[in-house]
């Protein structure tokens, strides 16, 4: 991997890790529905503007069915669940729960194929679930009322990503920029009615909250998607998947630095257990097969 692509990989992990920080800042003020509506709407506008400047086709008519499914499973629903969880749950915990997405993808893939996973994958699934159980079991006791439901929402968001990844494999390749814009535009359509039915804050949110919303939309969704698809094109999807292991590190770091979150032994042990399980499930670290 070139130094330029290594820098992009670390930068992408830092940006996606920061998304949990920004949600933790903005969700208690705006509520989940309005926060996520602004996030996907700003991201879709950003990617549309980039497409206009670069004169890239968005292929909405050809792929609208896929965009509607991905918009629900890959953006609207998981973003909404994470934003709901962020009202009560530390950013560091959300970042670790997000890292379980490949584990749920492997489990769902095995169920769909009606096949028993190989021993390596089974071991990874067991480790991942054990790590989540440790994190959830300790954290729920320390959270305010509704904390258990918030943790379940964070796990549900990771499950949505797992389902979306299986769907993406079955529909084949979408042009990266068009795929990113299409699923975010569809997510905006899904979330518009829900946002309109939700109350807005009685007062104008402080500048820090507004900055967090803009950062979530433009940086953590729009720019991050462009970085991600650039990496997939240059180093392949398997190596790009290593970003999964870096996101929790940055998620925990930003939570400690900017929100003064306390990282207990359970966060370290549970997080490392989840990452070990994810490594076994995805096969990262093994020699890649060449086609």
mmCIF file of C-alpha atoms in Angstrom:
data_model
loop_
_atom_site.group_PDB
_atom_site.id
_atom_site.type_symbol
_atom_site.label_atom_id
_atom_site.label_comp_id
_atom_site.label_asym_id
_atom_site.label_seq_id
_atom_site.Cartn_x
_atom_site.Cartn_y
_atom_site.Cartn_z
ATOM 1 C CA UNK A 1 0.000 0.000 0.000
ATOM 2 C CA UNK A 2 1.377 3.402 -0.968
ATOM 3 C CA UNK A 3 1.941 6.089 1.638
ATOM 4 C CA UNK A 4 -0.802 8.188 -0.007
ATOM 5 C CA UNK A 5 -3.378 5.401 0.336
ATOM 6 C CA UNK A 6 -2.262 4.658 3.885
ATOM 7 C CA UNK A 7 -2.859 8.319 4.702
ATOM 8 C CA UNK A 8 -6.324 8.146 3.081
ATOM 9 C CA UNK A 9 -7.157 5.032 5.109
ATOM 10 C CA UNK A 10 -6.179 6.615 8.418
ATOM 11 C CA UNK A 11 -7.934 9.867 7.474
ATOM 12 C CA UNK A 12 -11.127 7.960 6.626
ATOM 13 C CA UNK A 13 -11.016 6.148 9.984
ATOM 14 C CA UNK A 14 -10.497 9.455 11.797
ATOM 15 C CA UNK A 15 -13.465 11.035 9.983
ATOM 16 C CA UNK A 16 -15.834 8.124 10.523
ATOM 17 C CA UNK A 17 -14.676 7.830 14.140
ATOM 18 C CA UNK A 18 -15.552 11.506 14.599
ATOM 19 C CA UNK A 19 -19.123 10.915 13.402
ATOM 20 C CA UNK A 20 -20.002 9.423 16.808
ATOM 21 C CA UNK A 21 -18.571 12.481 18.532
ATOM 22 C CA UNK A 22 -20.678 14.808 16.371
ATOM 23 C CA UNK A 23 -23.819 12.728 16.930
ATOM 24 C CA UNK A 24 -23.216 12.771 20.681
ATOM 25 C CA UNK A 25 -23.013 16.573 20.535
ATOM 26 C CA UNK A 26 -26.027 17.225 18.297
ATOM 27 C CA UNK A 27 -28.520 14.413 18.998
ATOM 28 C CA UNK A 28 -29.532 15.515 22.526
ATOM 29 C CA UNK A 29 -30.322 18.996 21.183
ATOM 30 C CA UNK A 30 -31.934 18.319 17.795
ATOM 31 C CA UNK A 31 -33.339 14.850 18.323
ATOM 32 C CA UNK A 32 -32.581 11.855 16.127
ATOM 33 C CA UNK A 33 -34.986 12.563 13.238
ATOM 34 C CA UNK A 34 -33.963 16.156 12.479
ATOM 35 C CA UNK A 35 -30.269 15.428 12.984
ATOM 36 C CA UNK A 36 -30.230 12.535 10.531
ATOM 37 C CA UNK A 37 -32.428 14.366 8.019
ATOM 38 C CA UNK A 38 -29.962 17.262 7.978
ATOM 39 C CA UNK A 39 -27.038 14.835 7.795
ATOM 40 C CA UNK A 40 -28.202 12.890 4.749
ATOM 41 C CA UNK A 41 -29.662 15.962 3.069
ATOM 42 C CA UNK A 42 -26.420 17.922 3.325
ATOM 43 C CA UNK A 43 -24.417 14.902 2.169
ATOM 44 C CA UNK A 44 -26.681 14.372 -0.852
ATOM 45 C CA UNK A 45 -26.421 18.055 -1.822
ATOM 46 C CA UNK A 46 -22.633 17.918 -1.474
ATOM 47 C CA UNK A 47 -22.304 14.824 -3.670
ATOM 48 C CA UNK A 48 -24.757 16.261 -6.231
ATOM 49 C CA UNK A 49 -22.659 19.438 -6.451
ATOM 50 C CA UNK A 50 -19.472 17.400 -6.897
ATOM 51 C CA UNK A 51 -21.169 15.357 -9.637
ATOM 52 C CA UNK A 52 -22.147 18.561 -11.446
ATOM 53 C CA UNK A 53 -18.639 19.951 -11.227
ATOM 54 C CA UNK A 54 -17.017 16.701 -12.393
ATOM 55 C CA UNK A 55 -19.830 15.974 -14.875
ATOM 56 C CA UNK A 56 -20.474 12.505 -13.522
ATOM 57 C CA UNK A 57 -23.754 10.725 -14.360
ATOM 58 C CA UNK A 58 -25.844 9.688 -11.349
ATOM 59 C CA UNK A 59 -27.895 6.960 -13.097
ATOM 60 C CA UNK A 60 -30.954 7.479 -10.918
ATOM 61 C CA UNK A 61 -33.435 6.026 -13.406
ATOM 62 C CA UNK A 62 -31.432 2.857 -13.981
ATOM 63 C CA UNK A 63 -30.790 2.085 -10.309
ATOM 64 C CA UNK A 64 -33.684 3.641 -8.411
ATOM 65 C CA UNK A 65 -34.829 0.340 -6.881
ATOM 66 C CA UNK A 66 -31.366 -0.397 -5.499
ATOM 67 C CA UNK A 67 -31.039 3.165 -4.215
ATOM 68 C CA UNK A 68 -34.344 2.896 -2.350
ATOM 69 C CA UNK A 69 -33.240 -0.292 -0.592
ATOM 70 C CA UNK A 70 -29.749 0.999 0.197
ATOM 71 C CA UNK A 71 -31.119 4.363 1.276
ATOM 72 C CA UNK A 72 -33.191 2.605 3.918
ATOM 73 C CA UNK A 73 -30.735 -0.067 5.101
ATOM 74 C CA UNK A 74 -27.383 1.657 4.602
ATOM 75 C CA UNK A 75 -28.217 5.236 5.617
ATOM 76 C CA UNK A 76 -31.662 6.207 6.916
ATOM 77 C CA UNK A 77 -32.287 3.414 9.416
ATOM 78 C CA UNK A 78 -28.764 2.895 10.827
ATOM 79 C CA UNK A 79 -28.091 6.649 11.044
ATOM 80 C CA UNK A 80 -31.411 7.101 12.835
ATOM 81 C CA UNK A 81 -30.683 4.273 15.280
ATOM 82 C CA UNK A 82 -27.192 5.574 16.035
ATOM 83 C CA UNK A 83 -28.514 9.122 16.515
ATOM 84 C CA UNK A 84 -31.195 7.807 18.880
ATOM 85 C CA UNK A 85 -28.543 5.900 20.840
ATOM 86 C CA UNK A 86 -26.217 8.928 20.900
ATOM 87 C CA UNK A 87 -28.632 10.843 23.127
ATOM 88 C CA UNK A 88 -27.599 8.642 26.053
ATOM 89 C CA UNK A 89 -24.687 6.458 24.948
ATOM 90 C CA UNK A 90 -20.991 7.441 24.965
ATOM 91 C CA UNK A 91 -19.389 8.000 21.567
ATOM 92 C CA UNK A 92 -16.702 5.431 22.383
ATOM 93 C CA UNK A 93 -19.280 2.677 22.905
ATOM 94 C CA UNK A 94 -21.090 3.533 19.661
ATOM 95 C CA UNK A 95 -17.803 3.347 17.746
ATOM 96 C CA UNK A 96 -17.139 -0.158 19.074
ATOM 97 C CA UNK A 97 -20.693 -1.330 18.330
ATOM 98 C CA UNK A 98 -20.282 -0.045 14.775
ATOM 99 C CA UNK A 99 -17.271 -2.344 14.357
ATOM 100 C CA UNK A 100 -19.539 -5.386 14.719
ATOM 101 C CA UNK A 101 -21.141 -4.770 11.300
ATOM 102 C CA UNK A 102 -18.957 -7.376 9.477
ATOM 103 C CA UNK A 103 -19.856 -9.926 12.156
ATOM 104 C CA UNK A 104 -23.587 -9.447 11.566
ATOM 105 C CA UNK A 105 -22.987 -9.499 7.796
ATOM 106 C CA UNK A 106 -21.306 -12.901 8.089
ATOM 107 C CA UNK A 107 -24.094 -14.268 10.274
ATOM 108 C CA UNK A 108 -26.814 -12.990 7.937
ATOM 109 C CA UNK A 109 -24.931 -14.339 4.909
ATOM 110 C CA UNK A 110 -24.749 -17.785 6.487
ATOM 111 C CA UNK A 111 -28.474 -17.719 7.260
ATOM 112 C CA UNK A 112 -29.339 -16.673 3.719
ATOM 113 C CA UNK A 113 -27.099 -19.355 2.224
ATOM 114 C CA UNK A 114 -28.398 -21.930 4.731
ATOM 115 C CA UNK A 115 -24.828 -23.093 5.251
ATOM 116 C CA UNK A 116 -22.805 -23.655 8.406
ATOM 117 C CA UNK A 117 -19.934 -21.136 8.672
ATOM 118 C CA UNK A 118 -16.381 -22.470 8.744
ATOM 119 C CA UNK A 119 -14.730 -22.786 12.172
ATOM 120 C CA UNK A 120 -12.769 -19.535 11.813
ATOM 121 C CA UNK A 121 -15.963 -17.567 11.172
ATOM 122 C CA UNK A 122 -17.798 -19.342 13.991
ATOM 123 C CA UNK A 123 -15.013 -18.403 16.374
ATOM 124 C CA UNK A 124 -15.184 -14.803 15.196
ATOM 125 C CA UNK A 125 -18.948 -14.695 15.666
ATOM 126 C CA UNK A 126 -18.609 -16.066 19.204
ATOM 127 C CA UNK A 127 -15.896 -13.554 20.101
ATOM 128 C CA UNK A 128 -17.831 -10.639 18.638
ATOM 129 C CA UNK A 129 -21.032 -11.505 20.457
ATOM 130 C CA UNK A 130 -19.097 -12.019 23.713
ATOM 131 C CA UNK A 131 -17.500 -8.594 23.333
ATOM 132 C CA UNK A 132 -20.855 -6.922 22.732
ATOM 133 C CA UNK A 133 -22.391 -8.752 25.696
ATOM 134 C CA UNK A 134 -19.573 -7.538 27.971
ATOM 135 C CA UNK A 135 -19.870 -3.946 26.771
ATOM 136 C CA UNK A 136 -23.650 -3.863 26.954
ATOM 137 C CA UNK A 137 -23.820 -5.633 30.305
ATOM 138 C CA UNK A 138 -21.515 -3.145 32.020
ATOM 139 C CA UNK A 139 -22.601 0.020 30.202
ATOM 140 C CA UNK A 140 -26.350 -0.410 30.698
ATOM 141 C CA UNK A 141 -25.927 -0.324 34.452
ATOM 142 C CA UNK A 142 -24.113 3.026 34.245
ATOM 143 C CA UNK A 143 -26.460 4.733 31.768
ATOM 144 C CA UNK A 144 -29.574 6.751 32.693
ATOM 145 C CA UNK A 145 -33.101 5.433 32.157
ATOM 146 C CA UNK A 146 -33.525 4.195 28.598
ATOM 147 C CA UNK A 147 -29.855 3.275 28.293
ATOM 148 C CA UNK A 148 -30.601 -0.356 27.531
ATOM 149 C CA UNK A 149 -32.825 0.575 24.601
ATOM 150 C CA UNK A 150 -30.139 2.980 23.365
ATOM 151 C CA UNK A 151 -27.531 0.213 23.352
ATOM 152 C CA UNK A 152 -29.942 -2.084 21.483
ATOM 153 C CA UNK A 153 -30.445 0.703 18.926
ATOM 154 C CA UNK A 154 -26.676 0.905 18.389
ATOM 155 C CA UNK A 155 -26.506 -2.858 17.852
ATOM 156 C CA UNK A 156 -29.494 -2.625 15.493
ATOM 157 C CA UNK A 157 -27.666 -0.010 13.422
ATOM 158 C CA UNK A 158 -24.709 -2.379 12.975
ATOM 159 C CA UNK A 159 -27.129 -5.165 11.970
ATOM 160 C CA UNK A 160 -28.590 -2.846 9.312
ATOM 161 C CA UNK A 161 -25.111 -2.356 7.862
ATOM 162 C CA UNK A 162 -24.682 -6.131 7.790
ATOM 163 C CA UNK A 163 -27.947 -6.591 5.868
ATOM 164 C CA UNK A 164 -27.028 -3.769 3.479
ATOM 165 C CA UNK A 165 -23.654 -5.335 2.718
ATOM 166 C CA UNK A 166 -25.308 -8.636 1.797
ATOM 167 C CA UNK A 167 -27.765 -6.828 -0.458
ATOM 168 C CA UNK A 168 -24.947 -4.917 -2.155
ATOM 169 C CA UNK A 169 -23.147 -8.162 -2.952
ATOM 170 C CA UNK A 170 -26.242 -9.534 -4.633
ATOM 171 C CA UNK A 171 -27.033 -6.544 -6.866
ATOM 172 C CA UNK A 172 -23.515 -6.221 -8.264
ATOM 173 C CA UNK A 173 -21.368 -3.138 -8.594
ATOM 174 C CA UNK A 174 -22.793 0.363 -8.692
ATOM 175 C CA UNK A 175 -20.766 3.305 -9.938
ATOM 176 C CA UNK A 176 -19.269 4.603 -6.673
ATOM 177 C CA UNK A 177 -20.291 8.257 -6.837
ATOM 178 C CA UNK A 178 -23.744 7.449 -8.180
ATOM 179 C CA UNK A 179 -24.231 4.778 -5.523
ATOM 180 C CA UNK A 180 -23.229 7.127 -2.716
ATOM 181 C CA UNK A 181 -25.501 9.917 -3.951
ATOM 182 C CA UNK A 182 -28.412 7.605 -4.726
ATOM 183 C CA UNK A 183 -28.589 5.995 -1.306
ATOM 184 C CA UNK A 184 -28.220 9.343 0.510
ATOM 185 C CA UNK A 185 -30.869 10.999 -1.680
ATOM 186 C CA UNK A 186 -33.246 8.096 -1.006
ATOM 187 C CA UNK A 187 -32.496 8.334 2.723
ATOM 188 C CA UNK A 188 -33.405 12.033 2.605
ATOM 189 C CA UNK A 189 -36.786 11.154 1.102
ATOM 190 C CA UNK A 190 -37.424 8.535 3.787
ATOM 191 C CA UNK A 191 -36.518 10.867 6.629
ATOM 192 C CA UNK A 192 -38.316 14.028 5.459
ATOM 193 C CA UNK A 193 -41.802 12.953 6.706
ATOM 194 C CA UNK A 194 -40.388 11.697 10.010
ATOM 195 C CA UNK A 195 -38.508 14.955 10.579
ATOM 196 C CA UNK A 196 -41.589 17.049 9.815
ATOM 197 C CA UNK A 197 -43.552 15.083 12.414
ATOM 198 C CA UNK A 198 -40.850 15.618 15.045
ATOM 199 C CA UNK A 199 -40.547 18.759 17.177
ATOM 200 C CA UNK A 200 -37.765 21.224 16.537
ATOM 201 C CA UNK A 201 -35.797 22.778 19.413
ATOM 202 C CA UNK A 202 -37.576 25.749 20.952
ATOM 203 C CA UNK A 203 -34.425 27.860 20.650
ATOM 204 C CA UNK A 204 -31.767 28.160 17.966
ATOM 205 C CA UNK A 205 -29.118 25.492 18.652
ATOM 206 C CA UNK A 206 -25.711 26.828 19.703
ATOM 207 C CA UNK A 207 -22.970 27.202 17.057
ATOM 208 C CA UNK A 208 -21.202 24.056 18.222
ATOM 209 C CA UNK A 209 -24.283 21.940 17.521
ATOM 210 C CA UNK A 210 -24.786 23.499 14.081
ATOM 211 C CA UNK A 211 -21.122 22.892 13.262
ATOM 212 C CA UNK A 212 -21.513 19.243 14.313
ATOM 213 C CA UNK A 213 -24.498 18.848 11.949
ATOM 214 C CA UNK A 214 -22.569 20.321 9.010
ATOM 215 C CA UNK A 215 -19.554 18.147 9.810
ATOM 216 C CA UNK A 216 -21.759 15.033 9.914
ATOM 217 C CA UNK A 217 -23.293 15.792 6.539
ATOM 218 C CA UNK A 218 -20.419 17.184 4.502
ATOM 219 C CA UNK A 219 -17.381 15.609 6.152
ATOM 220 C CA UNK A 220 -18.527 12.318 7.717
ATOM 221 C CA UNK A 221 -20.915 11.389 4.894
ATOM 222 C CA UNK A 222 -20.043 13.280 1.691
ATOM 223 C CA UNK A 223 -16.238 13.500 1.882
ATOM 224 C CA UNK A 224 -15.959 10.138 3.649
ATOM 225 C CA UNK A 225 -17.849 8.362 0.860
ATOM 226 C CA UNK A 226 -15.518 9.862 -1.739
ATOM 227 C CA UNK A 227 -12.462 8.742 0.241
ATOM 228 C CA UNK A 228 -13.907 5.273 0.749
ATOM 229 C CA UNK A 229 -14.673 4.628 -2.905
ATOM 230 C CA UNK A 230 -11.265 6.011 -3.941
ATOM 231 C CA UNK A 231 -9.639 3.444 -1.654
ATOM 232 C CA UNK A 232 -11.821 0.617 -2.964
ATOM 233 C CA UNK A 233 -10.769 1.498 -6.510
ATOM 234 C CA UNK A 234 -7.050 1.709 -5.686
ATOM 235 C CA UNK A 235 -6.368 -0.956 -3.044
ATOM 236 C CA UNK A 236 -9.458 -3.168 -3.284
ATOM 237 C CA UNK A 237 -12.347 -3.853 -0.911
ATOM 238 C CA UNK A 238 -10.480 -6.319 1.331
ATOM 239 C CA UNK A 239 -7.688 -3.924 2.269
ATOM 240 C CA UNK A 240 -10.136 -1.048 2.549
ATOM 241 C CA UNK A 241 -12.048 -3.108 5.114
ATOM 242 C CA UNK A 242 -9.139 -2.650 7.534
ATOM 243 C CA UNK A 243 -10.654 0.771 8.256
ATOM 244 C CA UNK A 244 -13.080 -1.177 10.467
ATOM 245 C CA UNK A 245 -10.314 -1.712 13.017
ATOM 246 C CA UNK A 246 -9.191 1.911 13.094
ATOM 247 C CA UNK A 247 -12.619 3.543 13.527
ATOM 248 C CA UNK A 248 -13.111 2.437 17.175
ATOM 249 C CA UNK A 249 -9.641 3.721 18.067
ATOM 250 C CA UNK A 250 -10.515 7.186 16.785
ATOM 251 C CA UNK A 251 -14.056 7.007 18.160
ATOM 252 C CA UNK A 252 -12.703 6.341 21.646
ATOM 253 C CA UNK A 253 -9.942 8.946 21.236
ATOM 254 C CA UNK A 254 -12.298 11.755 20.158
ATOM 255 C CA UNK A 255 -14.724 10.881 22.961
ATOM 256 C CA UNK A 256 -11.977 11.091 25.571
ATOM 257 C CA UNK A 257 -10.360 14.271 24.191
ATOM 258 C CA UNK A 258 -13.451 16.339 23.365
ATOM 259 C CA UNK A 259 -16.158 14.925 25.645
ATOM 260 C CA UNK A 260 -14.022 13.821 28.601
ATOM 261 C CA UNK A 261 -15.503 10.319 28.402
ATOM 262 C CA UNK A 262 -14.088 7.747 30.794
ATOM 263 C CA UNK A 263 -12.729 4.566 29.228
ATOM 264 C CA UNK A 264 -13.097 1.655 31.628
ATOM 265 C CA UNK A 265 -11.579 -1.795 31.531
ATOM 266 C CA UNK A 266 -14.754 -3.171 29.963
ATOM 267 C CA UNK A 267 -14.447 -0.784 27.004
ATOM 268 C CA UNK A 268 -10.868 -1.891 26.329
ATOM 269 C CA UNK A 269 -11.493 -5.612 26.830
ATOM 270 C CA UNK A 270 -14.850 -5.622 25.043
ATOM 271 C CA UNK A 271 -13.531 -3.500 22.187
ATOM 272 C CA UNK A 272 -10.489 -5.702 21.625
ATOM 273 C CA UNK A 273 -12.703 -8.808 21.759
ATOM 274 C CA UNK A 274 -15.041 -7.341 19.133
ATOM 275 C CA UNK A 275 -12.116 -6.408 16.878
ATOM 276 C CA UNK A 276 -10.577 -9.874 17.245
ATOM 277 C CA UNK A 277 -13.894 -11.433 16.290
ATOM 278 C CA UNK A 278 -14.229 -9.111 13.308
ATOM 279 C CA UNK A 279 -10.706 -10.015 12.162
ATOM 280 C CA UNK A 280 -11.572 -13.721 12.245
ATOM 281 C CA UNK A 281 -14.885 -13.229 10.437
ATOM 282 C CA UNK A 282 -13.462 -11.073 7.648
ATOM 283 C CA UNK A 283 -10.213 -13.019 7.303
ATOM 284 C CA UNK A 284 -8.097 -9.867 7.517
ATOM 285 C CA UNK A 285 -4.492 -10.815 8.081
ATOM 286 C CA UNK A 286 -4.703 -13.890 5.877
ATOM 287 C CA UNK A 287 -3.199 -13.880 2.426
ATOM 288 C CA UNK A 288 -5.611 -12.437 -0.112
ATOM 289 C CA UNK A 289 -6.665 -14.734 -2.926
ATOM 290 C CA UNK A 290 -5.901 -13.509 -6.391
ATOM 291 C CA UNK A 291 -8.386 -14.045 -9.162
#
